[in-house]
PDB file of C-alpha atoms in Angstrom:
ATOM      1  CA  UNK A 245      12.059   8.421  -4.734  1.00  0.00           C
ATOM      2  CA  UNK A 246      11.740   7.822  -1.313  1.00  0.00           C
ATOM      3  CA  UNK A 247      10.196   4.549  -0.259  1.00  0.00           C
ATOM      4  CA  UNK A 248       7.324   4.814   3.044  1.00  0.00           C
ATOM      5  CA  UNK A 249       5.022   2.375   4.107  1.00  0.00           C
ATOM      6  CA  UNK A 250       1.608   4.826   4.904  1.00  0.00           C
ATOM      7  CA  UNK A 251      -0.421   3.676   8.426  1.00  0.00           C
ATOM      8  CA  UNK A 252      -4.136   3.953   6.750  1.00  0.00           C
ATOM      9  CA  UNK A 253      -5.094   3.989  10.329  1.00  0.00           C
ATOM     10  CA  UNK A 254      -3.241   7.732  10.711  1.00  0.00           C
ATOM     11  CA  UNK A 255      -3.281   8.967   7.034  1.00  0.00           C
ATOM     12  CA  UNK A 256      -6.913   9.187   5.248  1.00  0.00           C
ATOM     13  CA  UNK A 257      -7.049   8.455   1.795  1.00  0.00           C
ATOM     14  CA  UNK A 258      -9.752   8.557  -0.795  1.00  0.00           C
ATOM     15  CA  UNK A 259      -9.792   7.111  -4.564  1.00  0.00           C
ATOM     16  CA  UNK A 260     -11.759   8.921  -7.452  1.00  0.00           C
ATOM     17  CA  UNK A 261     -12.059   6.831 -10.628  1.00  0.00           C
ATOM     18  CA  UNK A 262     -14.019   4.291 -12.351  1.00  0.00           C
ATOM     19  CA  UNK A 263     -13.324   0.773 -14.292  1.00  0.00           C
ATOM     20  CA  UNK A 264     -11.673  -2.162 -13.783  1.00  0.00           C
ATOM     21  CA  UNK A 265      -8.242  -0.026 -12.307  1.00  0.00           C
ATOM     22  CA  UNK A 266     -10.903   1.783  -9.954  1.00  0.00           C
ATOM     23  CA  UNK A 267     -11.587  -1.588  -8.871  1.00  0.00           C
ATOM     24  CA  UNK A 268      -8.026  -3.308  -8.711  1.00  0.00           C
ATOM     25  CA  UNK A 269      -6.738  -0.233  -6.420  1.00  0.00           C
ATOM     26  CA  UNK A 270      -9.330  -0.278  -4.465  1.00  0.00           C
ATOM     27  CA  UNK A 271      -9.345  -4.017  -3.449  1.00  0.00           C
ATOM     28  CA  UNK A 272      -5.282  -3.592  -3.045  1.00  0.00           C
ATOM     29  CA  UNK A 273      -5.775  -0.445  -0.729  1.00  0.00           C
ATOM     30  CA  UNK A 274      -8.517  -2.869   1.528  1.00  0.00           C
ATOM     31  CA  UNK A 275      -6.166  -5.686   1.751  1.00  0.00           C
ATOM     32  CA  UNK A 276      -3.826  -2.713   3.338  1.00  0.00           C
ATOM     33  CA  UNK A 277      -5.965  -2.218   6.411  1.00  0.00           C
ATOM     34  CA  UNK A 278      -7.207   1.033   4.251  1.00  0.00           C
ATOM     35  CA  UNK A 279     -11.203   1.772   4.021  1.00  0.00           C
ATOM     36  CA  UNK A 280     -11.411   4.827   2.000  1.00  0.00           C
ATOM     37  CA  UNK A 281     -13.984   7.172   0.563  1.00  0.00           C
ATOM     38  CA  UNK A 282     -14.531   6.292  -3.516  1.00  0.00           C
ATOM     39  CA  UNK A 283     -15.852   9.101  -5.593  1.00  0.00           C
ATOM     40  CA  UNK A 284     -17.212   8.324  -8.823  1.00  0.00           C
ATOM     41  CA  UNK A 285     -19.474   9.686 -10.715  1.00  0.00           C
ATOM     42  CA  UNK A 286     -20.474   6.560 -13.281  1.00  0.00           C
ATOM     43  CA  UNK A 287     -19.051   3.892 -11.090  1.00  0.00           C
ATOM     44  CA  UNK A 288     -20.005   0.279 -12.759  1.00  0.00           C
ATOM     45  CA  UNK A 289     -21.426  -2.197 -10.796  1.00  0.00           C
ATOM     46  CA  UNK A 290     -17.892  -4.096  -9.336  1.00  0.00           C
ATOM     47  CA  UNK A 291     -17.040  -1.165  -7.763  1.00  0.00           C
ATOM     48  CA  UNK A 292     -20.000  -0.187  -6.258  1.00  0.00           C
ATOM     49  CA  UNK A 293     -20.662  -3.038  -4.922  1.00  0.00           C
ATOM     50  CA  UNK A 294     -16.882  -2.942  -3.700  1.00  0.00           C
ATOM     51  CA  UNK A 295     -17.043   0.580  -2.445  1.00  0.00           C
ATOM     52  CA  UNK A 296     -20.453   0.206  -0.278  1.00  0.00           C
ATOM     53  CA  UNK A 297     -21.528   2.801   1.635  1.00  0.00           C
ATOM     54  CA  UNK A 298     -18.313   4.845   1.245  1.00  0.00           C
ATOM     55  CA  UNK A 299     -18.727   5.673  -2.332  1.00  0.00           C
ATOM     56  CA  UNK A 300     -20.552   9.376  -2.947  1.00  0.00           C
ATOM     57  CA  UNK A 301     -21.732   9.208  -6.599  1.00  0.00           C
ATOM     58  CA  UNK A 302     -19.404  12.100  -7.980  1.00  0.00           C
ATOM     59  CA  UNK A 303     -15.900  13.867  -7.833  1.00  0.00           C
ATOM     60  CA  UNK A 304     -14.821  15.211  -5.020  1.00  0.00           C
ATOM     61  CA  UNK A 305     -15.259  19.193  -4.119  1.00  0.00           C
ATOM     62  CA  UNK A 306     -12.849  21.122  -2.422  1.00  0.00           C
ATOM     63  CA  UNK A 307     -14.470  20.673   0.926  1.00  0.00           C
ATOM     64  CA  UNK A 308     -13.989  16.569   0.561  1.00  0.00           C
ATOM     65  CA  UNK A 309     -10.665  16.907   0.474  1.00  0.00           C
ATOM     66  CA  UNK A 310     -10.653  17.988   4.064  1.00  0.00           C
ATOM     67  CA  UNK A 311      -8.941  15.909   5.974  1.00  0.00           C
ATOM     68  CA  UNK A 312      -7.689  13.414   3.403  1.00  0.00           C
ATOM     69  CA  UNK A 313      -3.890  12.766   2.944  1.00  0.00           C
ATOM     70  CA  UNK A 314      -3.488  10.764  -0.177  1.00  0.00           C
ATOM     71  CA  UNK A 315      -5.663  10.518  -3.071  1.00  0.00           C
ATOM     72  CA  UNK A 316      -5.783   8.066  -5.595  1.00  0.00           C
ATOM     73  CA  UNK A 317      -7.138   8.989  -9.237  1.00  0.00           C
ATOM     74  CA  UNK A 318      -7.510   6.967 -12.052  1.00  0.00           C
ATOM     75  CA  UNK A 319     -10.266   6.363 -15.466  1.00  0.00           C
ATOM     76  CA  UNK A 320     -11.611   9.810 -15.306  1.00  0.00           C
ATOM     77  CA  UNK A 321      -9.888  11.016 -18.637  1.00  0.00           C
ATOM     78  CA  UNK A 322      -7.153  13.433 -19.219  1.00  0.00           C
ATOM     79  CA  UNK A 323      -9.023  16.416 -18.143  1.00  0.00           C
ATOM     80  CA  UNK A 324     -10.708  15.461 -15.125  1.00  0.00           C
ATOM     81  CA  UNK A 325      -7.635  13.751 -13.635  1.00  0.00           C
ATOM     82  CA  UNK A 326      -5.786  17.101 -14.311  1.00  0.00           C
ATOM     83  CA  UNK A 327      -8.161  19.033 -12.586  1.00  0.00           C
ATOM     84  CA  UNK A 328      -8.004  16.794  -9.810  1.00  0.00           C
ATOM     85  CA  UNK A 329      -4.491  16.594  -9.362  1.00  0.00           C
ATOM     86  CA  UNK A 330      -4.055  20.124  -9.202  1.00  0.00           C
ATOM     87  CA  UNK A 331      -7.393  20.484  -6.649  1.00  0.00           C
ATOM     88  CA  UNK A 332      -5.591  17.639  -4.053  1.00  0.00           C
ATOM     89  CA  UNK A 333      -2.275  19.986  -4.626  1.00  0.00           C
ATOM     90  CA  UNK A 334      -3.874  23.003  -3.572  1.00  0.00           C
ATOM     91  CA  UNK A 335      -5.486  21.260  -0.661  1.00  0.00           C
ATOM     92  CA  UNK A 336      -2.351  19.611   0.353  1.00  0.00           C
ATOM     93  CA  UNK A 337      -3.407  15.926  -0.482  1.00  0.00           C
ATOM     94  CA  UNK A 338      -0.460  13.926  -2.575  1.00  0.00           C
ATOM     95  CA  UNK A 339      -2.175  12.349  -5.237  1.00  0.00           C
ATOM     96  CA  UNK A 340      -1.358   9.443  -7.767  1.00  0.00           C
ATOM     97  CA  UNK A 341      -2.916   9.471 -11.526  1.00  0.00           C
ATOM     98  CA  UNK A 342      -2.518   5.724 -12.391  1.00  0.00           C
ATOM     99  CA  UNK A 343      -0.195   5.939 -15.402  1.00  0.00           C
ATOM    100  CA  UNK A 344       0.017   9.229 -15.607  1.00  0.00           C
ATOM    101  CA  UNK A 345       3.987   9.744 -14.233  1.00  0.00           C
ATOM    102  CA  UNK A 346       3.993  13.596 -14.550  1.00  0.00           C
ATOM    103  CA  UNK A 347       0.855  14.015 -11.816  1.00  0.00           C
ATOM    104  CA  UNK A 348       1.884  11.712  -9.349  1.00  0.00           C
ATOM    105  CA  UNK A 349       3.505  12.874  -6.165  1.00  0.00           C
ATOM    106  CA  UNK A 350       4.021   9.317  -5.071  1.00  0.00           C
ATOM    107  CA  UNK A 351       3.559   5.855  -7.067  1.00  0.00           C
ATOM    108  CA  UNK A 352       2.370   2.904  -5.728  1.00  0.00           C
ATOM    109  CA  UNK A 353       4.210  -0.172  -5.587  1.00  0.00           C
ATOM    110  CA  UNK A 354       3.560  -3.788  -6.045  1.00  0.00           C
ATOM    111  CA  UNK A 355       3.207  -5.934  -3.329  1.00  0.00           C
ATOM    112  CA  UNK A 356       3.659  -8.961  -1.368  1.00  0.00           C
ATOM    113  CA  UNK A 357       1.756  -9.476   1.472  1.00  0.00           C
ATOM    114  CA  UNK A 358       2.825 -12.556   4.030  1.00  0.00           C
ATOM    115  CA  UNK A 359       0.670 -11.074   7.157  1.00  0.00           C
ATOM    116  CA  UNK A 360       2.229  -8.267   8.980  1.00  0.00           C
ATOM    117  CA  UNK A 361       5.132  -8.753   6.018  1.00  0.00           C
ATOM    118  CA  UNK A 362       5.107  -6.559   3.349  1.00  0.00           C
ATOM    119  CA  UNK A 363       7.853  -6.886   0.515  1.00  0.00           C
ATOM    120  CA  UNK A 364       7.446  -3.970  -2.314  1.00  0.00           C
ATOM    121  CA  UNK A 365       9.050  -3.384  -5.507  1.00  0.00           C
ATOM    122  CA  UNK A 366       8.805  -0.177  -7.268  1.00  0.00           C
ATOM    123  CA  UNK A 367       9.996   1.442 -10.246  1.00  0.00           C
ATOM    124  CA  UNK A 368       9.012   4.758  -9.694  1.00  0.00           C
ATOM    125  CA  UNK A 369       6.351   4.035 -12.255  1.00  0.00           C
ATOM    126  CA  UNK A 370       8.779   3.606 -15.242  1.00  0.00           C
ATOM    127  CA  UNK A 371       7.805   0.028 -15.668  1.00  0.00           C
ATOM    128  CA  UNK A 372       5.208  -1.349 -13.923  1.00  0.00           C
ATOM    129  CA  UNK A 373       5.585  -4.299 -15.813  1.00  0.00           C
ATOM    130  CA  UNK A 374       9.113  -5.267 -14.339  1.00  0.00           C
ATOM    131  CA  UNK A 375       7.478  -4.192 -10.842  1.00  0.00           C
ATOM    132  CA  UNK A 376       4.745  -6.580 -11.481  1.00  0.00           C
ATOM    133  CA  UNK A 377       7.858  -9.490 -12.804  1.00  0.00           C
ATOM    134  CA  UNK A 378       9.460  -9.138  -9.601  1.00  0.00           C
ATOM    135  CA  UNK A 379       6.567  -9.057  -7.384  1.00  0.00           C
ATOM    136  CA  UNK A 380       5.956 -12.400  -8.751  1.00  0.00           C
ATOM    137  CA  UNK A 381       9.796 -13.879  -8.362  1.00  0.00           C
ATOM    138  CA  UNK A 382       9.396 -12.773  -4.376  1.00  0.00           C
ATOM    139  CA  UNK A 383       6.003 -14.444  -4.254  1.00  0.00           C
ATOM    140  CA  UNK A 384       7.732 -17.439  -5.002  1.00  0.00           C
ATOM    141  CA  UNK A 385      10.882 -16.587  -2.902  1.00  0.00           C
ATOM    142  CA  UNK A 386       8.742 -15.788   0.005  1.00  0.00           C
ATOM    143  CA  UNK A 387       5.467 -17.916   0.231  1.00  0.00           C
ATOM    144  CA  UNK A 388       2.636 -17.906   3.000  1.00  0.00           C
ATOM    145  CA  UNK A 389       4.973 -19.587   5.583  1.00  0.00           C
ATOM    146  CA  UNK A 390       6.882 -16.350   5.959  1.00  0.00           C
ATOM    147  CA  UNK A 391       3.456 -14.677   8.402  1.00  0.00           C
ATOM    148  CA  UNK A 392       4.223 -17.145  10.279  1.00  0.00           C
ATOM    149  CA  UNK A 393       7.761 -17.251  10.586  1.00  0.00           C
ATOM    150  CA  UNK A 394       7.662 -12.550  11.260  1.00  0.00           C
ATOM    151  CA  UNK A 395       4.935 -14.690  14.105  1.00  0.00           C
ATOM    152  CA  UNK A 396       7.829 -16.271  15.753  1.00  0.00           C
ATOM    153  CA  UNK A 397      10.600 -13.875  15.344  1.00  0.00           C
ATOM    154  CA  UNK A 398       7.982 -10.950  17.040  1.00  0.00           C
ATOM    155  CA  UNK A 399       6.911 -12.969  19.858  1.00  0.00           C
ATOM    156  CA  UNK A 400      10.575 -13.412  20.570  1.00  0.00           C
ATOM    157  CA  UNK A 401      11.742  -9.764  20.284  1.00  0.00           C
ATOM    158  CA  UNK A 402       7.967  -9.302  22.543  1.00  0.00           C
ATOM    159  CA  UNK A 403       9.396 -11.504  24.663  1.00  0.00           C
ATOM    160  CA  UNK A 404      12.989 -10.359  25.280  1.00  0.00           C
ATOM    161  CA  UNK A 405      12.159  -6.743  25.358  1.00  0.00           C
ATOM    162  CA  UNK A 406       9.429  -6.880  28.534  1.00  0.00           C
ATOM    163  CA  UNK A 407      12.264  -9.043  29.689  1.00  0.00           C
ATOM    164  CA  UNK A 408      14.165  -6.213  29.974  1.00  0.00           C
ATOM    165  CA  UNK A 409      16.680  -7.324  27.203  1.00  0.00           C
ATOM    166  CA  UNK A 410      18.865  -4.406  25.372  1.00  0.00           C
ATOM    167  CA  UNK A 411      17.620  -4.351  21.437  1.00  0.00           C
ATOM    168  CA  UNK A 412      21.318  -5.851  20.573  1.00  0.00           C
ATOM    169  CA  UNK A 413      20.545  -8.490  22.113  1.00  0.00           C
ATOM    170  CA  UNK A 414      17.377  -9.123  20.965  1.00  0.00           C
ATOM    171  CA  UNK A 415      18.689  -8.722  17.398  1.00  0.00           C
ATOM    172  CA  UNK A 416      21.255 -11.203  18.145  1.00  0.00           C
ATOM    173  CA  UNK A 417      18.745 -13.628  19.292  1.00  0.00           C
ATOM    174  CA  UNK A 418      16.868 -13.007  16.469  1.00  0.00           C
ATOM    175  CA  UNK A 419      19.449 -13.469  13.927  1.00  0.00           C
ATOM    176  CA  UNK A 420      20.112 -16.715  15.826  1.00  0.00           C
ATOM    177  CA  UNK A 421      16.683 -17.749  15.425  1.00  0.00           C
ATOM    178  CA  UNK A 422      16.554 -17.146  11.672  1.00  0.00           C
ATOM    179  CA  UNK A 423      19.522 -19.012  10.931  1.00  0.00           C
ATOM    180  CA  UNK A 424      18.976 -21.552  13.630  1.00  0.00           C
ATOM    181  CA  UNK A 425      15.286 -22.104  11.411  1.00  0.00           C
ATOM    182  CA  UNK A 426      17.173 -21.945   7.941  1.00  0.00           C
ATOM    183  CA  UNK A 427      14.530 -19.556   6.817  1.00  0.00           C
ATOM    184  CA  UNK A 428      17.390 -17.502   4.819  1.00  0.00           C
ATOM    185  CA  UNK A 429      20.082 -19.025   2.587  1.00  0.00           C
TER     186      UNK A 429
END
Protein backbone atom coordinates (compact mmCIF):
# COMPACT_ATOMS: atom_id res chain seq x y z
CA UNK A 1 0.00 0.00 0.00
CA UNK A 2 0.96 3.32 -0.49
CA UNK A 3 -0.45 5.90 1.86
CA UNK A 4 -1.76 9.63 -0.02
CA UNK A 5 -3.75 12.18 1.38
CA UNK A 6 -6.26 13.11 -1.96
CA UNK A 7 -6.90 17.27 -2.39
CA UNK A 8 -10.91 16.90 -3.08
CA UNK A 9 -10.39 20.34 -4.36
CA UNK A 10 -8.09 18.75 -7.49
CA UNK A 11 -9.40 15.10 -7.60
CA UNK A 12 -13.38 14.63 -8.19
CA UNK A 13 -14.93 11.90 -6.56
CA UNK A 14 -18.39 10.47 -6.58
CA UNK A 15 -20.07 7.69 -4.18
CA UNK A 16 -22.76 5.15 -5.52
CA UNK A 17 -24.52 3.20 -2.76
CA UNK A 18 -27.29 3.22 -0.39
CA UNK A 19 -27.84 2.54 3.59
CA UNK A 20 -26.49 3.49 6.57
CA UNK A 21 -22.52 2.92 5.01
CA UNK A 22 -23.82 5.20 2.01
CA UNK A 23 -24.44 7.57 4.66
CA UNK A 24 -21.34 7.16 7.08
CA UNK A 25 -18.89 7.67 3.90
CA UNK A 26 -20.51 10.24 2.75
CA UNK A 27 -20.59 12.46 5.93
CA UNK A 28 -16.67 11.35 6.41
CA UNK A 29 -15.84 12.43 2.72
CA UNK A 30 -17.77 16.15 3.65
CA UNK A 31 -15.88 16.58 6.78
CA UNK A 32 -12.76 16.17 4.14
CA UNK A 33 -13.47 19.38 2.29
CA UNK A 34 -15.04 16.74 -0.42
CA UNK A 35 -18.69 17.57 -2.01
CA UNK A 36 -19.29 14.78 -4.32
CA UNK A 37 -21.90 13.52 -6.72
CA UNK A 38 -24.09 10.43 -4.88
CA UNK A 39 -25.76 8.04 -7.22
CA UNK A 40 -28.34 5.92 -5.92
CA UNK A 41 -30.98 4.52 -7.20
CA UNK A 42 -33.27 3.69 -3.82
CA UNK A 43 -31.45 6.10 -1.62
CA UNK A 44 -33.41 6.22 1.97
CA UNK A 45 -34.25 9.28 3.37
CA UNK A 46 -30.69 10.09 5.58
CA UNK A 47 -28.94 10.16 2.62
CA UNK A 48 -30.95 12.09 0.56
CA UNK A 49 -31.39 14.49 2.67
CA UNK A 50 -27.45 14.30 3.16
CA UNK A 51 -26.67 14.21 -0.50
CA UNK A 52 -29.00 17.35 -1.61
CA UNK A 53 -28.92 18.45 -4.82
CA UNK A 54 -25.88 16.35 -5.82
CA UNK A 55 -27.54 13.05 -5.67
CA UNK A 56 -28.99 11.79 -9.38
CA UNK A 57 -31.51 9.03 -8.47
CA UNK A 58 -29.56 6.04 -10.19
CA UNK A 59 -26.08 4.41 -11.02
CA UNK A 60 -23.84 6.05 -12.80
CA UNK A 61 -23.40 5.57 -16.85
CA UNK A 62 -20.31 5.60 -18.53
CA UNK A 63 -20.55 9.22 -19.46
CA UNK A 64 -20.75 10.20 -15.43
CA UNK A 65 -17.71 8.92 -14.91
CA UNK A 66 -16.18 11.69 -16.93
CA UNK A 67 -14.13 13.55 -15.12
CA UNK A 68 -14.29 11.77 -11.77
CA UNK A 69 -11.07 10.36 -10.11
CA UNK A 70 -12.16 8.20 -7.27
CA UNK A 71 -15.29 6.46 -6.75
CA UNK A 72 -16.68 5.15 -3.79
CA UNK A 73 -19.22 2.06 -3.95
CA UNK A 74 -20.89 0.43 -1.37
CA UNK A 75 -24.81 -1.46 -0.51
CA UNK A 76 -25.55 -2.10 -4.08
CA UNK A 77 -25.12 -6.01 -3.84
CA UNK A 78 -22.55 -8.26 -5.24
CA UNK A 79 -23.47 -7.77 -8.77
CA UNK A 80 -23.96 -4.24 -9.15
CA UNK A 81 -20.79 -3.32 -7.24
CA UNK A 82 -18.95 -5.70 -9.70
CA UNK A 83 -20.21 -4.10 -12.56
CA UNK A 84 -19.27 -0.92 -11.23
CA UNK A 85 -15.91 -1.59 -10.32
CA UNK A 86 -15.02 -2.84 -13.53
CA UNK A 87 -17.03 0.35 -15.40
CA UNK A 88 -14.73 3.05 -13.06
CA UNK A 89 -11.64 0.64 -14.26
CA UNK A 90 -12.32 1.02 -17.75
CA UNK A 91 -12.88 4.71 -17.35
CA UNK A 92 -9.82 5.17 -15.35
CA UNK A 93 -11.57 6.08 -11.95
CA UNK A 94 -9.93 4.00 -8.78
CA UNK A 95 -12.72 2.78 -6.98
CA UNK A 96 -13.31 1.32 -3.37
CA UNK A 97 -16.18 -1.48 -2.71
CA UNK A 98 -16.62 -1.04 1.10
CA UNK A 99 -15.63 -4.51 2.33
CA UNK A 100 -15.11 -5.93 -0.61
CA UNK A 101 -10.89 -6.19 -0.51
CA UNK A 102 -10.53 -7.83 -3.99
CA UNK A 103 -12.29 -4.57 -5.92
CA UNK A 104 -10.68 -1.92 -4.23
CA UNK A 105 -7.82 -0.06 -5.82
CA UNK A 106 -7.37 1.99 -2.70
CA UNK A 107 -8.99 1.61 0.96
CA UNK A 108 -9.92 4.22 3.03
CA UNK A 109 -8.56 4.83 6.29
CA UNK A 110 -9.78 5.92 9.61
CA UNK A 111 -9.31 9.18 10.74
CA UNK A 112 -8.51 11.83 13.10
CA UNK A 113 -9.22 15.12 12.31
CA UNK A 114 -7.63 18.10 14.70
CA UNK A 115 -8.21 21.02 11.91
CA UNK A 116 -5.73 21.12 9.18
CA UNK A 117 -4.28 17.76 11.18
CA UNK A 118 -5.07 14.64 9.89
CA UNK A 119 -3.70 11.39 11.67
CA UNK A 120 -4.80 8.00 9.67
CA UNK A 121 -4.50 4.47 10.43
CA UNK A 122 -5.01 1.87 7.89
CA UNK A 123 -4.88 -1.70 7.53
CA UNK A 124 -5.15 -2.07 4.06
CA UNK A 125 -8.67 -3.20 4.80
CA UNK A 126 -7.65 -6.45 6.64
CA UNK A 127 -9.15 -5.25 9.84
CA UNK A 128 -11.02 -2.39 9.99
CA UNK A 129 -11.77 -3.12 13.35
CA UNK A 130 -8.09 -2.63 14.69
CA UNK A 131 -8.10 0.59 12.31
CA UNK A 132 -11.14 1.76 14.03
CA UNK A 133 -9.16 0.62 17.87
CA UNK A 134 -6.42 2.79 17.02
CA UNK A 135 -8.19 5.64 15.61
CA UNK A 136 -9.69 5.82 18.95
CA UNK A 137 -6.21 5.44 21.15
CA UNK A 138 -4.90 8.68 18.90
CA UNK A 139 -8.16 10.48 19.58
CA UNK A 140 -7.24 10.32 22.99
CA UNK A 141 -3.44 10.84 22.38
CA UNK A 142 -4.18 13.80 20.29
CA UNK A 143 -7.34 15.81 21.40
CA UNK A 144 -8.86 19.16 19.91
CA UNK A 145 -5.93 21.26 21.31
CA UNK A 146 -3.64 19.83 18.67
CA UNK A 147 -5.62 22.49 15.58
CA UNK A 148 -4.50 24.76 17.53
CA UNK A 149 -1.16 23.92 18.40
CA UNK A 150 -0.41 22.88 13.83
CA UNK A 151 -2.06 27.02 14.34
CA UNK A 152 1.02 28.08 16.05
CA UNK A 153 3.69 25.98 14.62
CA UNK A 154 2.32 27.28 10.79
CA UNK A 155 2.18 30.82 11.60
CA UNK A 156 5.75 30.41 12.70
CA UNK A 157 7.15 28.49 9.69
CA UNK A 158 4.63 31.53 7.69
CA UNK A 159 6.49 33.71 9.48
CA UNK A 160 10.15 32.68 9.13
CA UNK A 161 9.87 31.74 5.55
CA UNK A 162 8.59 35.46 4.11
CA UNK A 163 11.36 36.32 6.48
CA UNK A 164 13.55 34.95 4.24
CA UNK A 165 14.64 32.10 6.67
CA UNK A 166 16.29 28.75 5.02
CA UNK A 167 13.64 25.68 5.78
CA UNK A 168 16.50 24.26 8.32
CA UNK A 169 16.06 26.79 10.14
CA UNK A 170 12.64 27.04 10.28
CA UNK A 171 12.51 23.34 11.24
CA UNK A 172 14.84 24.04 13.96
CA UNK A 173 12.69 26.72 15.27
CA UNK A 174 9.96 24.63 15.03
CA UNK A 175 11.28 21.73 16.81
CA UNK A 176 12.22 24.33 19.45
CA UNK A 177 8.81 25.45 19.68
CA UNK A 178 7.31 21.99 20.15
CA UNK A 179 9.51 21.04 22.82
CA UNK A 180 9.74 24.48 24.27
CA UNK A 181 5.44 23.92 24.51
CA UNK A 182 5.84 20.21 25.81
CA UNK A 183 3.29 19.24 23.27
CA UNK A 184 5.38 15.83 22.63
CA UNK A 185 6.79 13.54 25.33
Amino acid sequence: MIPLAIDPARVSIALAGQGPLAVRRLAQLREGGADPAVYSPEPDGELAALAGDRLFRALPQAGDLDGIGLLYVMGLGPEAEQALAELARRHRVLVNVEDVVPLCDFHSPSVVRRGDLVLTVSTGGRSPTLASLLRQRLEALFPEVWAERLRAVAALRDRRRAEGAAMSEVARESREMIAREGWLP
